Structure formats: structure tokens, C-alpha cells
Short mmCIF file of C-alpha atoms and ligand atoms in Angstrom, two decimals:
data_model
loop_
_atom_site.label_atom_id
_atom_site.label_comp_id
_atom_site.label_asym_id
_atom_site.label_seq_id
_atom_site.Cartn_x
_atom_site.Cartn_y
_atom_site.Cartn_z
CA UNK I 1 -3.38 -2.75 -17.00
CA UNK I 2 -0.97 -3.63 -14.18
CA UNK I 3 2.77 -3.81 -14.84
CA UNK I 4 2.88 -7.32 -13.42
CA UNK I 5 0.14 -8.46 -15.87
CA UNK I 6 2.10 -6.94 -18.73
CA UNK I 7 5.06 -9.03 -17.67
CA UNK I 8 3.02 -12.17 -17.13
CA UNK I 9 1.39 -12.02 -20.53
CA UNK I 10 4.60 -11.15 -22.48
CA UNK I 11 6.33 -13.64 -24.77
CA UNK I 12 9.52 -11.51 -25.05
CA UNK I 13 11.23 -8.67 -23.41
CA UNK I 14 9.09 -5.51 -23.11
CA UNK I 15 10.09 -1.94 -23.34
CA UNK I 16 9.18 0.88 -20.94
CA UNK I 17 10.20 4.54 -20.52
CA UNK I 18 10.57 6.92 -17.63
CA UNK I 19 10.07 10.72 -17.82
CA UNK I 20 10.32 13.66 -15.50
CA UNK I 21 7.46 16.15 -15.23
CA UNK I 22 8.50 19.35 -17.01
CA UNK I 23 9.60 22.41 -15.14
CA UNK I 24 6.71 24.56 -13.92
CA UNK I 25 5.72 26.92 -16.64
CA UNK I 26 5.74 24.38 -19.39
CA UNK I 27 2.71 22.75 -20.78
CA UNK I 28 1.63 19.12 -21.44
CA UNK I 29 2.76 19.53 -25.03
CA UNK I 30 6.38 19.30 -23.86
CA UNK I 31 5.58 15.80 -22.57
CA UNK I 32 3.98 14.83 -25.87
CA UNK I 33 6.88 16.28 -27.79
CA UNK I 34 9.26 14.11 -25.69
CA UNK I 35 7.22 10.99 -25.96
CA UNK I 36 5.83 11.12 -29.50
CA UNK I 37 8.89 9.69 -31.22
CA UNK I 38 9.08 6.94 -28.55
CA UNK I 39 5.54 5.70 -28.86
CA UNK I 40 6.43 3.88 -32.17
CA UNK I 41 8.12 1.18 -29.95
CA UNK I 42 4.83 0.51 -28.14
CA UNK I 43 6.06 0.79 -24.53
CA UNK I 44 4.05 -1.36 -22.15
CA UNK I 45 4.07 1.51 -19.57
CA UNK I 46 5.55 4.82 -18.92
CA UNK I 47 6.91 5.90 -15.43
CA UNK I 48 6.53 9.52 -14.29
CA UNK I 49 8.91 10.62 -11.53
CA UNK I 50 7.82 12.57 -8.51
CA UNK I 51 9.68 15.59 -7.22
CA UNK I 52 9.28 17.07 -3.77
CA UNK I 53 9.16 20.74 -3.10
CA UNK I 54 12.40 22.56 -2.20
CA UNK I 55 12.95 25.27 0.39
CA UNK I 56 14.28 28.43 -1.16
CA UNK I 57 15.09 31.87 0.18
CA UNK I 58 13.70 34.74 -1.87
CA UNK I 59 15.07 38.24 -1.48
CA UNK I 60 12.49 40.82 -0.54
CA UNK I 61 12.63 44.53 -1.41
CA UNK I 62 13.94 45.48 2.08
CA UNK I 63 16.88 43.13 1.60
CA UNK I 64 15.67 40.52 3.97
CA UNK I 65 14.96 36.98 2.83
CA UNK I 66 11.66 35.05 2.77
CA UNK I 67 11.56 31.30 3.11
CA UNK I 68 9.40 29.73 0.44
CA UNK I 69 8.54 26.23 -0.57
CA UNK I 70 8.85 25.74 -4.29
CA UNK I 71 7.82 22.69 -6.43
CA UNK I 72 9.68 23.00 -9.69
CA UNK I 73 8.24 19.88 -11.23
CA UNK I 74 4.64 19.53 -10.13
CA UNK I 75 2.07 17.47 -12.01
CA UNK I 76 2.87 13.78 -11.71
CA UNK I 77 -0.74 12.61 -11.21
CA UNK I 78 -2.14 14.84 -14.01
CA UNK I 79 0.64 13.82 -16.45
CA UNK I 80 -0.13 10.07 -15.81
CA UNK I 81 -3.88 10.71 -16.59
CA UNK I 82 -2.87 12.70 -19.70
CA UNK I 83 -0.51 9.94 -20.93
CA UNK I 84 -3.23 7.24 -20.43
CA UNK I 85 -5.80 9.34 -22.20
CA UNK I 86 -3.62 10.63 -25.06
CA UNK I 87 -1.71 7.43 -25.90
CA UNK I 88 -3.86 4.65 -24.29
CA UNK I 89 -0.73 3.36 -22.58
CA UNK I 90 -0.43 2.59 -18.88
CA UNK I 91 1.29 5.14 -16.65
CA UNK I 92 3.22 4.41 -13.48
CA UNK I 93 3.40 7.40 -11.14
CA UNK I 94 6.13 7.42 -8.60
CA UNK I 95 5.01 8.17 -5.06
CA UNK I 96 7.46 9.25 -2.39
CA UNK I 97 7.43 9.56 1.38
CA UNK I 98 9.49 12.73 1.49
CA UNK I 99 7.40 15.87 1.74
CA UNK I 100 4.13 14.01 2.24
CA UNK I 101 1.91 13.46 5.18
CA UNK I 102 0.00 10.18 5.17
CA UNK I 103 -3.30 11.89 4.54
CA UNK I 104 -1.97 13.69 1.45
CA UNK I 105 -0.70 10.41 0.13
CA UNK I 106 -4.07 8.86 0.72
CA UNK I 107 -5.68 11.70 -1.19
CA UNK I 108 -3.27 11.27 -4.08
CA UNK I 109 -3.97 7.50 -4.16
CA UNK I 110 -7.74 8.22 -4.28
CA UNK I 111 -7.25 10.62 -7.22
CA UNK I 112 -5.11 8.01 -9.03
CA UNK I 113 -7.77 5.36 -8.43
CA UNK I 114 -10.56 7.61 -9.76
CA UNK I 115 -8.41 8.37 -12.86
CA UNK I 116 -8.02 4.64 -13.60
CA UNK I 117 -4.38 4.48 -12.77
CA UNK I 118 -3.62 0.99 -11.25
CA UNK I 119 0.12 1.13 -10.90
CA UNK I 120 2.48 2.91 -8.48
CA UNK I 121 6.18 2.82 -7.81
CA UNK I 122 6.68 3.56 -4.19
CA UNK I 123 9.92 5.14 -2.95
CA UNK I 124 11.22 6.94 -0.01
CA UNK I 125 12.75 9.88 -1.84
CA UNK I 126 15.97 11.56 -1.03
CA UNK I 127 16.76 14.06 1.67
CA UNK I 128 15.56 17.62 0.99
CA UNK I 129 18.29 19.81 -0.29
CA UNK I 130 18.58 21.78 2.98
CA UNK I 131 18.70 18.49 5.14
CA UNK I 132 21.80 16.38 5.80
CA UNK I 133 19.78 13.17 5.86
CA UNK I 134 16.24 12.04 5.06
CA UNK I 135 13.62 13.45 7.45
CA UNK I 136 10.08 12.36 7.15
CA UNK I 137 7.12 14.75 7.46
CA UNK I 138 5.72 14.88 10.99
CA UNK I 139 2.92 12.60 9.94
CA UNK I 140 4.70 11.03 7.05
CA UNK I 141 6.61 7.76 6.33
CA UNK I 142 10.15 7.02 7.18
CA UNK I 143 10.84 4.20 4.68
CA UNK I 144 9.38 3.14 1.35
CA UNK I 145 8.01 0.02 3.04
CA UNK I 146 5.76 2.13 5.30
CA UNK I 147 4.34 3.86 2.20
CA UNK I 148 3.91 0.54 0.55
CA UNK I 149 1.94 -0.79 3.53
CA UNK I 150 -0.45 2.21 3.22
CA UNK I 151 -1.00 1.43 -0.47
CA UNK I 152 -1.55 -2.19 0.40
CA UNK I 153 -3.99 -1.23 3.14
CA UNK I 154 -6.02 0.92 0.74
CA UNK I 155 -6.03 -2.08 -1.72
CA UNK I 156 -7.91 -3.82 1.20
CA UNK I 157 -10.21 -0.81 1.81
CA UNK I 158 -8.33 0.28 4.92
CA UNK I 159 -8.14 4.14 5.02
CA UNK I 160 -6.30 6.50 7.37
CA UNK I 161 -9.68 7.83 8.41
CA UNK I 162 -10.55 5.18 10.83
CA UNK I 163 -14.33 5.95 10.80
CA UNK I 164 -14.50 4.89 7.14
CA UNK I 165 -16.01 1.36 7.36
CA UNK I 166 -16.30 -0.93 4.33
CA UNK I 167 -14.21 1.53 2.30
CA UNK I 168 -13.87 1.13 -1.47
CA UNK I 169 -10.84 -0.92 -2.36
CA UNK I 170 -8.10 0.37 -4.73
CA UNK I 171 -6.29 -2.13 -6.93
CA UNK I 172 -2.75 -0.87 -7.19
CA UNK I 173 0.10 -2.97 -8.56
CA UNK I 174 2.99 -1.87 -6.37
CA UNK I 175 6.67 -1.65 -7.59
CA UNK I 176 9.67 -0.81 -5.51
CA UNK I 177 13.24 0.35 -6.18
CA UNK I 178 16.35 -1.99 -5.98
CA UNK I 179 20.00 -1.11 -6.10
CA UNK I 180 22.37 -3.57 -7.89
CA UNK I 181 25.30 -1.61 -6.41
CA UNK I 182 23.63 -1.07 -3.01
CA UNK I 183 21.72 1.93 -1.77
CA UNK I 184 24.27 4.55 -0.60
CA UNK I 185 23.01 4.65 3.02
CA UNK I 186 22.93 0.79 3.45
CA UNK I 187 25.90 -0.68 5.45
CA UNK I 188 26.32 -3.42 2.90
CA UNK I 189 24.56 -5.25 -0.01
CA UNK I 190 23.18 -8.08 2.24
CA UNK I 191 21.44 -5.62 4.63
CA UNK I 192 20.08 -3.65 1.65
CA UNK I 193 18.68 -6.81 0.17
CA UNK I 194 17.13 -7.73 3.52
CA UNK I 195 15.15 -4.57 3.45
CA UNK I 196 14.35 -5.14 -0.25
CA UNK I 197 12.96 -8.58 0.70
CA UNK I 198 10.82 -6.97 3.40
CA UNK I 199 9.28 -4.69 0.68
CA UNK I 200 8.50 -7.72 -1.47
CA UNK I 201 7.13 -9.82 1.48
CA UNK I 202 4.90 -6.69 2.27
CA UNK I 203 3.36 -6.78 -1.22
CA UNK I 204 5.75 -5.39 -3.85
CA UNK I 205 5.00 -7.22 -7.10
CA UNK I 206 8.19 -6.26 -8.99
CA UNK I 207 11.43 -4.28 -8.60
CA UNK I 208 12.87 -1.64 -10.91
CA UNK I 209 16.60 -1.17 -10.48
CA UNK I 210 18.73 1.88 -10.14
CA UNK I 211 20.80 2.53 -13.33
CA UNK I 212 23.92 0.48 -13.81
CA UNK I 213 26.62 0.46 -16.52
CA UNK I 214 27.93 -2.99 -15.97
CA UNK I 215 25.47 -5.73 -16.67
CA UNK I 216 27.35 -8.16 -14.47
CA UNK I 217 26.30 -6.04 -11.45
CA UNK I 218 22.65 -6.60 -12.46
CA UNK I 219 23.11 -10.39 -13.14
CA UNK I 220 24.89 -10.80 -9.74
CA UNK I 221 22.15 -8.73 -8.03
CA UNK I 222 19.40 -10.94 -9.53
CA UNK I 223 21.15 -14.08 -8.47
CA UNK I 224 21.59 -12.96 -4.93
CA UNK I 225 17.99 -11.74 -4.76
CA UNK I 226 16.88 -15.16 -5.91
CA UNK I 227 19.12 -16.92 -3.39
CA UNK I 228 17.58 -14.79 -0.76
CA UNK I 229 14.04 -15.75 -1.78
CA UNK I 230 13.18 -12.57 -3.74
CA UNK I 231 11.27 -14.05 -6.61
CA UNK I 232 9.49 -11.11 -8.26
CA UNK I 233 10.56 -9.74 -11.66
CA UNK I 234 13.54 -7.45 -11.53
CA UNK I 235 13.35 -4.78 -14.19
CA UNK I 236 16.73 -3.28 -15.18
CA UNK I 237 16.81 0.53 -15.32
CA UNK I 238 19.11 1.98 -18.11
CA UNK I 239 20.42 5.39 -18.71
CA UNK I 240 22.52 6.76 -21.59
CA UNK I 241 25.67 8.78 -20.93
CA UNK I 242 25.64 11.85 -23.14
CA UNK I 243 28.30 14.32 -21.79
CA UNK I 244 31.57 14.31 -20.02
CA UNK I 245 30.24 15.90 -16.81
CA UNK I 246 28.35 12.72 -16.10
CA UNK I 247 31.62 10.88 -15.44
CA UNK I 248 31.67 12.62 -11.98
CA UNK I 249 27.98 13.56 -11.64
CA UNK I 250 26.53 10.04 -11.99
CA UNK I 251 28.74 8.53 -9.16
CA UNK I 252 28.03 11.62 -7.00
CA UNK I 253 24.25 11.79 -7.45
CA UNK I 254 23.28 8.19 -8.07
CA UNK I 255 26.09 6.39 -6.27
CA UNK I 256 26.92 4.07 -9.24
CA UNK I 257 30.30 3.08 -10.73
CA UNK I 258 31.33 3.36 -14.31
CA UNK I 259 33.38 0.60 -15.78
CA UNK I 260 36.93 1.46 -16.66
CA UNK I 261 36.43 0.69 -20.35
CA UNK I 262 33.58 3.15 -20.52
CA UNK I 263 35.20 5.96 -18.57
CA UNK I 264 38.47 5.58 -20.65
CA UNK I 265 36.42 5.80 -23.80
CA UNK I 266 34.67 8.91 -22.61
CA UNK I 267 37.89 10.51 -21.43
CA UNK I 268 39.28 10.09 -24.97
CA UNK I 269 36.31 12.03 -26.51
CA UNK I 270 37.07 15.53 -27.85
CA UNK I 271 33.53 16.78 -27.29
CA UNK I 272 29.99 15.81 -25.97
CA UNK I 273 28.84 14.78 -29.49
CA UNK I 274 31.59 12.10 -29.28
CA UNK I 275 30.52 11.16 -25.71
CA UNK I 276 26.98 10.73 -26.88
CA UNK I 277 28.19 8.25 -29.57
CA UNK I 278 30.19 6.32 -26.94
CA UNK I 279 27.24 6.41 -24.52
CA UNK I 280 24.70 5.28 -27.25
CA UNK I 281 26.96 2.31 -28.29
CA UNK I 282 27.42 1.27 -24.61
CA UNK I 283 23.67 1.47 -24.00
CA UNK I 284 23.09 -0.57 -27.16
CA UNK I 285 25.45 -3.31 -26.08
CA UNK I 286 24.03 -3.35 -22.54
CA UNK I 287 20.40 -3.56 -24.00
CA UNK I 288 21.38 -6.45 -26.43
CA UNK I 289 22.98 -8.52 -23.67
CA UNK I 290 20.18 -7.98 -21.25
CA UNK I 291 17.49 -8.85 -23.82
CA UNK I 292 19.39 -12.03 -24.77
CA UNK I 293 19.42 -12.93 -21.07
CA UNK I 294 15.67 -12.71 -21.17
CA UNK I 295 15.10 -9.77 -18.77
CA UNK I 296 11.32 -8.99 -18.35
CA UNK I 297 11.47 -5.38 -19.47
CA UNK I 298 14.11 -2.92 -20.68
CA UNK I 299 13.28 0.25 -18.73
CA UNK I 300 14.97 3.47 -20.12
CA UNK I 301 15.41 6.60 -18.12
CA UNK I 302 14.83 9.04 -20.99
CA UNK I 303 15.49 12.14 -18.86
CA UNK I 304 15.61 14.69 -21.65
CA UNK I 305 17.46 12.43 -24.06
CA UNK I 306 14.69 10.76 -26.08
CA UNK I 307 16.68 10.82 -29.34
CA UNK I 308 19.45 8.64 -27.88
CA UNK I 309 16.87 6.20 -26.47
CA UNK I 310 15.15 6.17 -29.85
CA UNK I 311 18.33 5.23 -31.62
CA UNK I 312 19.07 2.39 -29.27
CA UNK I 313 15.51 1.02 -29.04
CA UNK I 314 15.15 1.01 -32.72
CA UNK I 315 18.01 -1.48 -33.01
CA UNK I 316 16.75 -3.61 -30.25
CA UNK I 317 12.95 -3.95 -30.79
P1 FAD X 1 13.96 2.56 1.04
O1 FAD X 1 13.48 1.27 0.54
O2 FAD X 1 13.16 3.11 2.19
O3 FAD X 1 15.42 2.47 1.54
C1 FAD X 1 16.20 3.58 1.93
C2 FAD X 1 17.39 3.15 2.74
O4 FAD X 1 16.99 2.68 4.05
C3 FAD X 1 18.29 2.04 2.20
O5 FAD X 1 19.52 2.22 2.56
C4 FAD X 1 17.70 0.79 2.89
O6 FAD X 1 18.68 -0.19 2.91
C5 FAD X 1 17.34 1.35 4.19
N1 FAD X 1 16.17 0.73 4.81
C6 FAD X 1 14.97 0.27 4.22
N2 FAD X 1 14.06 -0.14 5.09
C7 FAD X 1 14.66 0.06 6.34
C8 FAD X 1 14.24 -0.19 7.68
N3 FAD X 1 13.07 -0.74 7.89
N4 FAD X 1 15.02 0.00 8.63
C9 FAD X 1 16.34 0.55 8.43
N5 FAD X 1 16.77 0.78 7.24
C10 FAD X 1 15.95 0.57 6.08
N6 FAD X 1 13.37 9.77 -5.89
C11 FAD X 1 12.41 10.76 -6.02
O7 FAD X 1 12.46 11.66 -5.26
N7 FAD X 1 11.40 10.68 -6.94
C12 FAD X 1 11.29 9.66 -7.80
O8 FAD X 1 10.47 9.65 -8.71
C13 FAD X 1 12.34 8.63 -7.76
N8 FAD X 1 12.24 7.57 -8.65
C14 FAD X 1 13.14 6.46 -8.49
C15 FAD X 1 13.02 5.35 -9.25
C16 FAD X 1 13.98 4.24 -9.17
C17 FAD X 1 13.84 3.10 -10.04
C18 FAD X 1 15.02 4.36 -8.26
C19 FAD X 1 15.99 3.23 -8.12
C20 FAD X 1 15.05 5.53 -7.46
C21 FAD X 1 14.20 6.55 -7.49
N9 FAD X 1 14.30 7.68 -6.70
C22 FAD X 1 13.31 8.68 -6.85
C23 FAD X 1 15.34 7.82 -5.74
C24 FAD X 1 15.00 7.23 -4.32
O9 FAD X 1 13.88 7.94 -3.82
C25 FAD X 1 16.23 7.20 -3.46
O10 FAD X 1 17.20 6.40 -3.95
C26 FAD X 1 16.04 7.06 -2.02
O11 FAD X 1 17.18 7.46 -1.29
C27 FAD X 1 15.72 5.65 -1.51
O12 FAD X 1 14.44 5.22 -1.90
P2 FAD X 1 13.99 3.74 -1.65
O13 FAD X 1 12.55 3.72 -2.02
O14 FAD X 1 14.87 2.74 -2.20
O15 FAD X 1 14.03 3.67 -0.04
#
């Protein structure tokens, strides 16, 4: 079932989770071990992130280096199919522009359609680790909206292969990313929202936000989106803080601010067990307030911390 239909049919706030594919070498049981405790909360859908390959230099016996492309976390499509089959719950694969040519994207979409997956979250992806800024593949997409248009075309039976006439139509519900604190490359919030509106006008049916730690930023974002004519559901993305390193890592990697009350409380902690307590309580308060405000879904980035999410969700749902 499509994410948008889950939201339309819901009488109350729904819950959903997001997971990363395991590192190459681990099996599907690591996904089940991670998800099993969370399934008691009957998530409406589970997102599976996508990770592009990285360029690495491997030292050879003669001392020279060989350039190799390594995908550390493959398997998004397969994991989605496994989740749907194992738990009978909808899966939402993330699809990115980075590292993909349009034809590869088309093949991935065909695979997803054959597997009965009817949701995708389309994203641009970040720059490769060896690039200063995002570079599309020679025959790839520059922005998420370009990838979105490819999915929307396939929903109309329009394939990259121009000689396919009367092609079978896919039926993907398309979600996109939104940034309550602005995407880090955007010159300002207004411009960022203008591009977000373009994604919605091109067919995005809902928005999932980047994590935030101050609910007011989400409420302000929703209001300005509505003022600008963006009327699709806006799903808040939530992440727990569980260690002190995140005080500098989260702003650096995700370009988000931590409220002073939260950073002060974390700084006072003697160890990461205490940080986890503070982070859990903060996430609980955020979740309570958002649910009270009637958000469509509480979407939790579980990212290796299912226990914390379990503790919070148990008190909310
Ligand atoms: P876009 O919408 O393309 O926007 C990128 C930047 O370009 C923004 O600054 C925007 O303002 C600007 N822009 C947009 N359109 C135009 C245009 N036409 N002309 C000029 N400028 C424009 N990354 C992964 O690699 N894998 C994942 O699984 C993943 N999942 C994510 C899930 C969520 C909910 C979120 C919020 C992010 C996720 N990311 C993921 C990270 C994401 O790929 C990065 O944040 C990326 O830098 C931007 O992606 P986007 O889809 O928002 O890009």
C-alpha cells in the first residue's frame, strides 16, 4: 500500500521506521534482529536508505595503489522485498541520483515494481567522498526533481528506451526530502522551499523531513510551506542522541542545530549512558508534542539504536 494511502486512511498519527542496509558481509538476519522488537508497534512502513559506492585506493603487493569502487552497504532493493515478505509491512526504498545512470535507475524501478514495492523516496544524494560538490553520473540526474520526473514518467508508461511503445505503467507513490533548517547548499530557506514546491508540483505526494531537535523549526517549516502552497503531508523525521560525539557530528554531517537546553544537558553528562538518557527523554518530549499537534506520521531514524526508539515509541503509541 502507498504511504499516501496509509496517511489518508489513518485516524491518528502513524509510526514508521528507517533503517540502513547492513555492512556488506552481514546477512538479512541482522535486519530482522534490528526490526523484530520494533514490529510490535505496527509501523505503517519502513524506509531503507540507499548508499552509493565509494572510491577507495587498495595497496597492491608492489606498493602501488589500485583504484576500486566499493559499495559498503548494498542491498536496498532486496531488503525491501525481504521486509515486505517477512513482516507483511510496506517498504519504502530510497533512490538517489548520485552514482546512478538513468538506465540503471529504470532497471531498479522495474525490479521494485516486479517485487510489488509501490513506494519510493527520491533524493539527490550527497557528493561522493572524493568530490568537493555533488557531481551527477555522465548519464545521471543532477537534482532529485529530475529523478522524480523519471519515476513519474514510468508511472505513465514512459521508458528511457524510446522504442518501448505502450509500456507497462508502474504505480509508485513518490516522497521527497525537506529541510526545516534549510538544505546546506541552498542560499536561504525561501529558495530551498521554492525547489521543494517544484518537487511537489512535479508529483511528490508527501515530504519527509531531515531530523530536527527543536519542534518549533518543524512547525515554522510546515507553516511557511503551507503559505507557499505546498499542501502535501509533511512527515517529521526524528533521531535520538545517544553519545557526546554527536554534539559536533550532527551539525557537521546533517547541518542541523541542537537547542542550547539539549546541548547543555549533554555537556553535563559523565558518560554516554547518561547522554542516552537525556537523548531518550528529549526524543520522548519531541514525539509527545508532535503527536499532540496531529502530525501524520512520526518517522524514526533507527540507525543502529532500535532500543532507544523502542523505549520512546512504547510510551507514545
Ligand atoms: P535536491 O532536492 O535535489 O536539492 C539539493 C540542493 O539543490 C538543495 O540545496 C536545493 O535547494 C537545490 N536545488 C533543488 N533543485 C534545484 C534546481 N532545479 N536548481 C538549482 N538548485 C536546486 N542520502 C543518501 O545518499 N541516501 C539516502 O538514503 C538518503 N536518505 C535521506 C532521507 C531523508 C528524509 C533526507 C532528508 C535526506 C536523505 N539523504 C540520503 C540525504 C540527501 O541525499 C542529501 O541531503 C542531499 O544533499 C540532498 O538531497 P535532496 O533530495 O534534498 O536534493
